[in-house]
PDB file of C-alpha atoms in Angstrom:
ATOM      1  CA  UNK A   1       0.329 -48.816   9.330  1.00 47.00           C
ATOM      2  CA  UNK A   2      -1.306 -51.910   7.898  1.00 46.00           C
ATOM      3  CA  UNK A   3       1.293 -54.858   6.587  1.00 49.00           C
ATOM      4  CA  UNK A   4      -0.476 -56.281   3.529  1.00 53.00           C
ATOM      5  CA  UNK A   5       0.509 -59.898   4.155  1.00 49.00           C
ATOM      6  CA  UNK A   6      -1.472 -60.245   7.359  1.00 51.00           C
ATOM      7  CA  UNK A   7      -5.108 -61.947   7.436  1.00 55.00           C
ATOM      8  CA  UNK A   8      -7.710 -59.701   8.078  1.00 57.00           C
ATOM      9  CA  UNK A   9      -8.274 -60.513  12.121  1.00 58.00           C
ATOM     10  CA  UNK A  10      -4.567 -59.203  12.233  1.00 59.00           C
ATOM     11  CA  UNK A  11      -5.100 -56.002   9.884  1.00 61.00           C
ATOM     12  CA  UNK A  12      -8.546 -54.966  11.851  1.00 62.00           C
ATOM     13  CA  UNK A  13      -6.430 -55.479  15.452  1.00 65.00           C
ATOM     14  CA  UNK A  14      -3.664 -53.514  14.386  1.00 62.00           C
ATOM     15  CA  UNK A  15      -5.949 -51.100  13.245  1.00 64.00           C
ATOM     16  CA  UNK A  16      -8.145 -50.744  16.630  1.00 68.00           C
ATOM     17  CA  UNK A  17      -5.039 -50.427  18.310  1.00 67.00           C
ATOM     18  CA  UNK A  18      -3.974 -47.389  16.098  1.00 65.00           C
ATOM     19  CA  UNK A  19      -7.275 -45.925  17.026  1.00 60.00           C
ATOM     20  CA  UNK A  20      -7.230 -46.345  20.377  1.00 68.00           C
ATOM     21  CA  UNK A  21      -3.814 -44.508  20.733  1.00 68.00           C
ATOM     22  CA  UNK A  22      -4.044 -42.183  18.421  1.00 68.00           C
ATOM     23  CA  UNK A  23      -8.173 -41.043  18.071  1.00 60.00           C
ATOM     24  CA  UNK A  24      -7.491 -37.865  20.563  1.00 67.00           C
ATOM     25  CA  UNK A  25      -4.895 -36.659  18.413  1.00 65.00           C
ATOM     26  CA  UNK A  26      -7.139 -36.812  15.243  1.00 66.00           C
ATOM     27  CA  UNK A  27     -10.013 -35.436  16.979  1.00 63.00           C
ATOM     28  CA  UNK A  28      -7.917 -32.657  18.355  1.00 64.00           C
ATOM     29  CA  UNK A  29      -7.093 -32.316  14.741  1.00 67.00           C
ATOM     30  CA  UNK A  30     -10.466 -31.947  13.169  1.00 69.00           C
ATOM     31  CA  UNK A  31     -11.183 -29.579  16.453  1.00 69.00           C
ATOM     32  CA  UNK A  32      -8.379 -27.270  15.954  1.00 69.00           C
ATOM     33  CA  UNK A  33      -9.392 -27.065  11.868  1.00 67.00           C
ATOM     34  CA  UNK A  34     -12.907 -25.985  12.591  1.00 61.00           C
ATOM     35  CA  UNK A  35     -11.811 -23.542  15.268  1.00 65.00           C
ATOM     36  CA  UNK A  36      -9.285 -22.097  12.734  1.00 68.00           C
ATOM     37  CA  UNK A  37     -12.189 -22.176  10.127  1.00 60.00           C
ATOM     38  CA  UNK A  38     -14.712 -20.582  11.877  1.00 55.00           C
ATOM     39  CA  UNK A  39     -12.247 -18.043  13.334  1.00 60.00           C
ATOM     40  CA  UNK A  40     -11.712 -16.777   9.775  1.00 56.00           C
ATOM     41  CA  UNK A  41     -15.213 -16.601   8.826  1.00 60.00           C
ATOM     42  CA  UNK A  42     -15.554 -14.282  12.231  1.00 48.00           C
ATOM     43  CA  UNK A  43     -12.616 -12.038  11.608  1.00 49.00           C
ATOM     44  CA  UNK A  44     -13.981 -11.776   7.597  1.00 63.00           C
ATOM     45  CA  UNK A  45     -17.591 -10.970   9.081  1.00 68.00           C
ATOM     46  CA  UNK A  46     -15.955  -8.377  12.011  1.00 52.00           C
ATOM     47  CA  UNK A  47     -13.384  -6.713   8.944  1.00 61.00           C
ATOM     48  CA  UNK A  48     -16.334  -6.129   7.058  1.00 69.00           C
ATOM     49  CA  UNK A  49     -18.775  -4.822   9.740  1.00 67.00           C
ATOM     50  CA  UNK A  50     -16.104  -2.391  10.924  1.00 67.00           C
ATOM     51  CA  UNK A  51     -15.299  -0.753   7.540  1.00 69.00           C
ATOM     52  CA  UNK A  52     -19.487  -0.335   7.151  1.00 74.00           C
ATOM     53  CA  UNK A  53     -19.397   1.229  10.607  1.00 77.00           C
ATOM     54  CA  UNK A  54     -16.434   3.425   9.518  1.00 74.00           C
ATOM     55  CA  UNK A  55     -17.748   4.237   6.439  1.00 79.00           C
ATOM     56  CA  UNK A  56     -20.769   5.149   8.215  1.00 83.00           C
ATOM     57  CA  UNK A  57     -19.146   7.586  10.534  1.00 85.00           C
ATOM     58  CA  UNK A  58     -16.995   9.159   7.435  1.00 85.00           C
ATOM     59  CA  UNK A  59     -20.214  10.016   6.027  1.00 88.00           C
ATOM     60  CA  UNK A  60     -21.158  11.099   9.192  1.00 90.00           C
ATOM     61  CA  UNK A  61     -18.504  13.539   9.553  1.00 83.00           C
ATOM     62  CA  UNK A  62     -18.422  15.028   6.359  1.00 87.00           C
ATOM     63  CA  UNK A  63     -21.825  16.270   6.671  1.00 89.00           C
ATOM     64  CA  UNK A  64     -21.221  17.831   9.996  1.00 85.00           C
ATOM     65  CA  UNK A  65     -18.070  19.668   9.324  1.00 87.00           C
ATOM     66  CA  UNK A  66     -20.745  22.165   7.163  1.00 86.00           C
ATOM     67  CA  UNK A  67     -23.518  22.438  10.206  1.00 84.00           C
ATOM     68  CA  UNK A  68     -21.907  21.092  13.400  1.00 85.00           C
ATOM     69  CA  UNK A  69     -18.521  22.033  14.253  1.00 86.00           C
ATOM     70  CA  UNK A  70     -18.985  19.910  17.677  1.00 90.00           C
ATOM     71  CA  UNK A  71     -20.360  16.959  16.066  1.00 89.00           C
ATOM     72  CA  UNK A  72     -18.285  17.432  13.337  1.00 86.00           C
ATOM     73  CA  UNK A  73     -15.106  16.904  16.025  1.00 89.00           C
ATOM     74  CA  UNK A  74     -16.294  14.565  18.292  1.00 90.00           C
ATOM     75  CA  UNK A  75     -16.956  12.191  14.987  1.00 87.00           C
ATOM     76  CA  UNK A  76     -13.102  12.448  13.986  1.00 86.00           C
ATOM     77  CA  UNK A  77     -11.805  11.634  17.530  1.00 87.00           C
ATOM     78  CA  UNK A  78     -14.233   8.532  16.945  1.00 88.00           C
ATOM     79  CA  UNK A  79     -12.576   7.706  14.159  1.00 86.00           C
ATOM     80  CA  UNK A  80      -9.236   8.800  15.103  1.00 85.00           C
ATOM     81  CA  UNK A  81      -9.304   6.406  18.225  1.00 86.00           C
ATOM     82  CA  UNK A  82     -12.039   3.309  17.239  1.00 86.00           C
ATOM     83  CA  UNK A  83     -11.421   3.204  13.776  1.00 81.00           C
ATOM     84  CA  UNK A  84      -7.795   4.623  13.465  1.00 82.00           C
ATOM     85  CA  UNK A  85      -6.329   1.237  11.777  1.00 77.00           C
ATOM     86  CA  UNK A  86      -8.937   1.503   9.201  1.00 84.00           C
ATOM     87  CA  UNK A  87      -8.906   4.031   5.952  1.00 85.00           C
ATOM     88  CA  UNK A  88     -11.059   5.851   6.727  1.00 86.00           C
ATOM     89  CA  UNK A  89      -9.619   7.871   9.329  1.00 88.00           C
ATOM     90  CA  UNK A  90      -6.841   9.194   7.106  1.00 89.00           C
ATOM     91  CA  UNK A  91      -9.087  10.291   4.652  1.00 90.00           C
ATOM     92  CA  UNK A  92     -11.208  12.293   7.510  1.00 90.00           C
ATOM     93  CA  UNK A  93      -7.854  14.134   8.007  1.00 93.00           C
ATOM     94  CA  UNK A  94      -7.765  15.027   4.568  1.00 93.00           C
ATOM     95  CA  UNK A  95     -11.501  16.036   4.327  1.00 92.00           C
ATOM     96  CA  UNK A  96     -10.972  18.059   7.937  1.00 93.00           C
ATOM     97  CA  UNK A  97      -7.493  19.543   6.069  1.00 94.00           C
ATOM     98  CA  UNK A  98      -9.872  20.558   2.858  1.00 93.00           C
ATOM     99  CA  UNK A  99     -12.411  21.688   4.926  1.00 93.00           C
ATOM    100  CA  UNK A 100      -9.792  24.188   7.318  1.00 93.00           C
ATOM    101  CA  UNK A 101      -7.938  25.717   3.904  1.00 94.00           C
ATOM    102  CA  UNK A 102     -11.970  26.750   2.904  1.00 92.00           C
ATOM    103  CA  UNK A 103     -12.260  28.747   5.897  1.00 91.00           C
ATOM    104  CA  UNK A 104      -8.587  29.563   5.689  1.00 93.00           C
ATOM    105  CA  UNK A 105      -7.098  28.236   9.006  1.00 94.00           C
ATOM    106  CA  UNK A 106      -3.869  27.116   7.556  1.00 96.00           C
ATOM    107  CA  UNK A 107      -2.707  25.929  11.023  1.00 96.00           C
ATOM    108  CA  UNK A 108      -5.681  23.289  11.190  1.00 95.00           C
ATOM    109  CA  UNK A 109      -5.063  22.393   7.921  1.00 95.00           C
ATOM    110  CA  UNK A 110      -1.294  21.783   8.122  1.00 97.00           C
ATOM    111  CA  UNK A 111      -2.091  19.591  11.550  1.00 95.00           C
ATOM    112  CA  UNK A 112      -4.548  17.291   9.762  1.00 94.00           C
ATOM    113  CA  UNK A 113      -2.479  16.350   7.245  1.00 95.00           C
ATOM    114  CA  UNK A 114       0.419  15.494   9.108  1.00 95.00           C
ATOM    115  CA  UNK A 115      -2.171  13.335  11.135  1.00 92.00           C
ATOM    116  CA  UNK A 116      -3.181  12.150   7.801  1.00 92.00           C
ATOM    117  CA  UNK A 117       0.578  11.072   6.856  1.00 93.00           C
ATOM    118  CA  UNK A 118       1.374   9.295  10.276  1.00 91.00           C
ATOM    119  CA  UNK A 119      -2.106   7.243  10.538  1.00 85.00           C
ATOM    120  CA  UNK A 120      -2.442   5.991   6.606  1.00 88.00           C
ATOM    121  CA  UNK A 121      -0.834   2.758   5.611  1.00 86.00           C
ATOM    122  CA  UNK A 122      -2.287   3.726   1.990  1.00 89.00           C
ATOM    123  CA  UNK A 123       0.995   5.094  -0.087  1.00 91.00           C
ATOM    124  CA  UNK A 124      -1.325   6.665  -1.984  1.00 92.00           C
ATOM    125  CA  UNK A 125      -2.904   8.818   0.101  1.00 92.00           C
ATOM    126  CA  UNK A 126       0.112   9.257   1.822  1.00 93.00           C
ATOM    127  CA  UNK A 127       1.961  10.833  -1.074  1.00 94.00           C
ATOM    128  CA  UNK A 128      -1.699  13.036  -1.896  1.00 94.00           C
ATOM    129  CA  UNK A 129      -1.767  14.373   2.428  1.00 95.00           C
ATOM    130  CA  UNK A 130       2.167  15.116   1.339  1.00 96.00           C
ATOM    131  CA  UNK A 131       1.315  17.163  -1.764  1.00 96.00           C
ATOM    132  CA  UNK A 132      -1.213  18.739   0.124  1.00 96.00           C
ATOM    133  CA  UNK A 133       0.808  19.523   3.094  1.00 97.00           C
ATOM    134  CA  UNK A 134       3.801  20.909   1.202  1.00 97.00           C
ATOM    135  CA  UNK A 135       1.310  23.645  -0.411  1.00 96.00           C
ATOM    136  CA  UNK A 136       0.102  24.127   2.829  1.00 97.00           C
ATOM    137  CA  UNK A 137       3.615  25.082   4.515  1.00 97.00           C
ATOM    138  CA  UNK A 138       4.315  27.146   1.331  1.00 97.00           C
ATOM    139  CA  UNK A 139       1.242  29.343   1.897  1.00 96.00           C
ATOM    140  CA  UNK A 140       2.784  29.439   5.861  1.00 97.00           C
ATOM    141  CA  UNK A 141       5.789  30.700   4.492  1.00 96.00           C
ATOM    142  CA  UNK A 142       7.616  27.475   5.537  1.00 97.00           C
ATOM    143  CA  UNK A 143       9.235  26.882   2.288  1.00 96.00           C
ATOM    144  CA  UNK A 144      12.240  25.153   3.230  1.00 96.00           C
ATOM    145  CA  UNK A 145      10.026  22.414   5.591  1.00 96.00           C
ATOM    146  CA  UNK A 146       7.886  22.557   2.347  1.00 96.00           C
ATOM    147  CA  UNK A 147      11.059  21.492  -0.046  1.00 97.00           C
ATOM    148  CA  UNK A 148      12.592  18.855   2.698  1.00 96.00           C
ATOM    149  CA  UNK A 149       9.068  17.724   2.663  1.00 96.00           C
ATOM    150  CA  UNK A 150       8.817  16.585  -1.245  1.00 95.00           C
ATOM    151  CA  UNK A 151      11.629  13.621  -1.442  1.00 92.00           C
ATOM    152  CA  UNK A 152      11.000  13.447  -5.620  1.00 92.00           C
ATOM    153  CA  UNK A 153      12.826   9.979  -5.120  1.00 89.00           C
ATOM    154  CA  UNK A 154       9.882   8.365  -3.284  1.00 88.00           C
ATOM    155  CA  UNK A 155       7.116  10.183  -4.379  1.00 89.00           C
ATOM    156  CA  UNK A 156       6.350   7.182  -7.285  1.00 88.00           C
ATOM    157  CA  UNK A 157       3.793   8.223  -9.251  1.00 90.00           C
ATOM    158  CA  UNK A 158       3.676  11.350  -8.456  1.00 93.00           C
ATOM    159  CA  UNK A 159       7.169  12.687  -8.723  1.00 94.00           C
ATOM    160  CA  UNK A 160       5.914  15.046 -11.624  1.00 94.00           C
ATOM    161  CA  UNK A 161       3.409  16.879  -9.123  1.00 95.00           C
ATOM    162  CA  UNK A 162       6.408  16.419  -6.664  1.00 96.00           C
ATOM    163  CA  UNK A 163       8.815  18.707  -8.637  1.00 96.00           C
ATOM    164  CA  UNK A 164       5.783  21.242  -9.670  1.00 95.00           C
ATOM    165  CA  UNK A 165       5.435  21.812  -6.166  1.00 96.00           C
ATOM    166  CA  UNK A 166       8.897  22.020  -5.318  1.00 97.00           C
ATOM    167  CA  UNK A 167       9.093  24.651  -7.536  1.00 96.00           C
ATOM    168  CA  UNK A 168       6.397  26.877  -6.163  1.00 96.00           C
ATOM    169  CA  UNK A 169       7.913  26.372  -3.133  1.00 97.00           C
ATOM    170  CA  UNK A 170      11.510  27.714  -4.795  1.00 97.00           C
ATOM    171  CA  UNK A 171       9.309  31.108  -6.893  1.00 96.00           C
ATOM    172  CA  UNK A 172       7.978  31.794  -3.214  1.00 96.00           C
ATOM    173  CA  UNK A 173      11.617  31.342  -2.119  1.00 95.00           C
ATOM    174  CA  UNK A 174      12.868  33.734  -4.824  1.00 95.00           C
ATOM    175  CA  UNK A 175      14.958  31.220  -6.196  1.00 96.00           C
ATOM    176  CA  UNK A 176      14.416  31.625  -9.928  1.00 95.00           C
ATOM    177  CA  UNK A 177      16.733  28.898 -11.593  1.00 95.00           C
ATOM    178  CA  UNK A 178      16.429  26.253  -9.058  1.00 96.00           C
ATOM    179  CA  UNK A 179      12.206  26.631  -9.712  1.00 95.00           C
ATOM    180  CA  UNK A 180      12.997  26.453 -13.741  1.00 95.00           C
ATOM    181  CA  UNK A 181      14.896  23.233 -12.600  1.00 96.00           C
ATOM    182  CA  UNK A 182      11.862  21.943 -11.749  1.00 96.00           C
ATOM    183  CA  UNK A 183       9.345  22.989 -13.457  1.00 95.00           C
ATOM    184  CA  UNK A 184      11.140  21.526 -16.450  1.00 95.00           C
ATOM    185  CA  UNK A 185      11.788  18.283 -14.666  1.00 95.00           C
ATOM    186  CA  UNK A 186       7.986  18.310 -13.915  1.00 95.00           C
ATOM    187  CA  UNK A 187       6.957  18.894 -17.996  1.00 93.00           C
ATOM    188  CA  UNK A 188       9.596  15.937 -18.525  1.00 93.00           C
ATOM    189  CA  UNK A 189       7.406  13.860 -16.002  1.00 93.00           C
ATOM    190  CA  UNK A 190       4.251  14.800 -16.741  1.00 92.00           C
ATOM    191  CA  UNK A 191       4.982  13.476 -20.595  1.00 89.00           C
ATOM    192  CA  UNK A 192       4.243   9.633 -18.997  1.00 79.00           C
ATOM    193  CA  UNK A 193       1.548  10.496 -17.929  1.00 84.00           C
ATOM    194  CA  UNK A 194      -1.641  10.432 -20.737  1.00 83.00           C
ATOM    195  CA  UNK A 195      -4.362  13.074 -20.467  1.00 83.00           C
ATOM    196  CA  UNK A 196      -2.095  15.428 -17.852  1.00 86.00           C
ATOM    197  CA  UNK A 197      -2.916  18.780 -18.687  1.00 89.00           C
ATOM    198  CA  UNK A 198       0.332  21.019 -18.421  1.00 90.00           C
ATOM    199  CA  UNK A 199      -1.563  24.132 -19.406  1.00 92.00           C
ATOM    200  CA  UNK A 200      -0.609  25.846 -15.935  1.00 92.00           C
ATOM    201  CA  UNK A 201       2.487  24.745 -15.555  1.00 92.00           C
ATOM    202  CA  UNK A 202       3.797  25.926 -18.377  1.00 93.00           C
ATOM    203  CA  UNK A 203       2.329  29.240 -17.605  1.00 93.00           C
ATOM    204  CA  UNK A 204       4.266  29.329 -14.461  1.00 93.00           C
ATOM    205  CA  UNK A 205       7.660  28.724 -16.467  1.00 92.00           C
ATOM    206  CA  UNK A 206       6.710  31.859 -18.626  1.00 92.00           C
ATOM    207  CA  UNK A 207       6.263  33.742 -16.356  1.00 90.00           C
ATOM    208  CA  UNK A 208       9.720  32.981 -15.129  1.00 90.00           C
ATOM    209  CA  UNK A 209      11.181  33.916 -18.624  1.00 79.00           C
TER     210      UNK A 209
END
């Protein structure tokens, strides 16, 4: 910008002229920074305040689903709708889910977690809603949805509760050696995994022979 060999009239010239054609572009510079700072600092402050408020209203709704059925539903259309990209509205499914098996209304149940499973970006709680679910449809009789349901391949972590439910779903079905299949495939699985108590499980192969 500068050529070192002029005198210093020269330098501050060629300098004022820079300025003078070029100041708008540095001030739209320094502009657009601060907007872009300031912008994150808002979304930061609104990300936060919205988890609080939906935090709030899960709280909210988990102490009405045991004394206000109607408060208790219009809380988890609030959260279905206003706070449906957050968390917490998958885990309301689950606790609405929990809450219908107590009182027995499978139906509800199975409908909340498939709610559960196409709102949560949490893989997590996605694979838990599908655990959930597939006991669910086996207690509906709907074994076969309840097998097609547990993909062992994707279920991660989990693949060990995976096959254990697979093979309930296969005793309920009758199918004796496909449920030893897995049930020994879950024992195999659950051997990664420290502290997993296999008490049950084993129980359940017994009783198959």
């Amino acid at each position: 910008m500068v050529d070192e060999f002029m005198n210093d009239d020269d330098q501050a010239k060629v300098l004022k002229n820079w300025w003078r054609e070029n100041w708008l572009w540095m001030l739209a510079g320094i502009i657009l920074g601060l907007g872009i700072l300031f912008g994150w600092q808002y979304y930061q402050r609104y990300t936060i305040e919205r988890a609080e408020a939906a935090g709030s209203k899960l709280n909210q709704f988990a102490a009405a689903l045991f004394s206000d059925k109607a408060k208790a539903a219009l809380l988890l259309n609030e959260l279905n709708t206003k706070y449906k990209s957050t968390p917490y509205a998958a885990q309301a499914q689950l606790l609405q889910a929990q809450r219908a098996v107590e009182t027995e209304d499978l139906v509800g149940a199975e409908t909340a977690l498939r709610a559960a499973i196409a709102s949560s970006k949490d893989e997590q709680l996605v694979q838990v809603a599908t655990l959930r679910l597939a006991r669910v449809l086996i207690e509906l009789n709907k074994y076969d949805e309840a097998l097609k349901l547990l993909d062992v391949s994707k279920a991660g972590a989990f693949a060990a509760q995976s096959h254990e439910v697979r093979g309930d779903a296969l005793v309920a079905k009758q199918d004796k050696a496909a449920a030893i299949t897995e049930y020994q495939a879950a024992l195999t699985a659950y051997e990664g995994i420290e502290g997993a108590d296999t008490t049950l499980l084993t129980l359940k192969l017994a009783d198959l022979g």
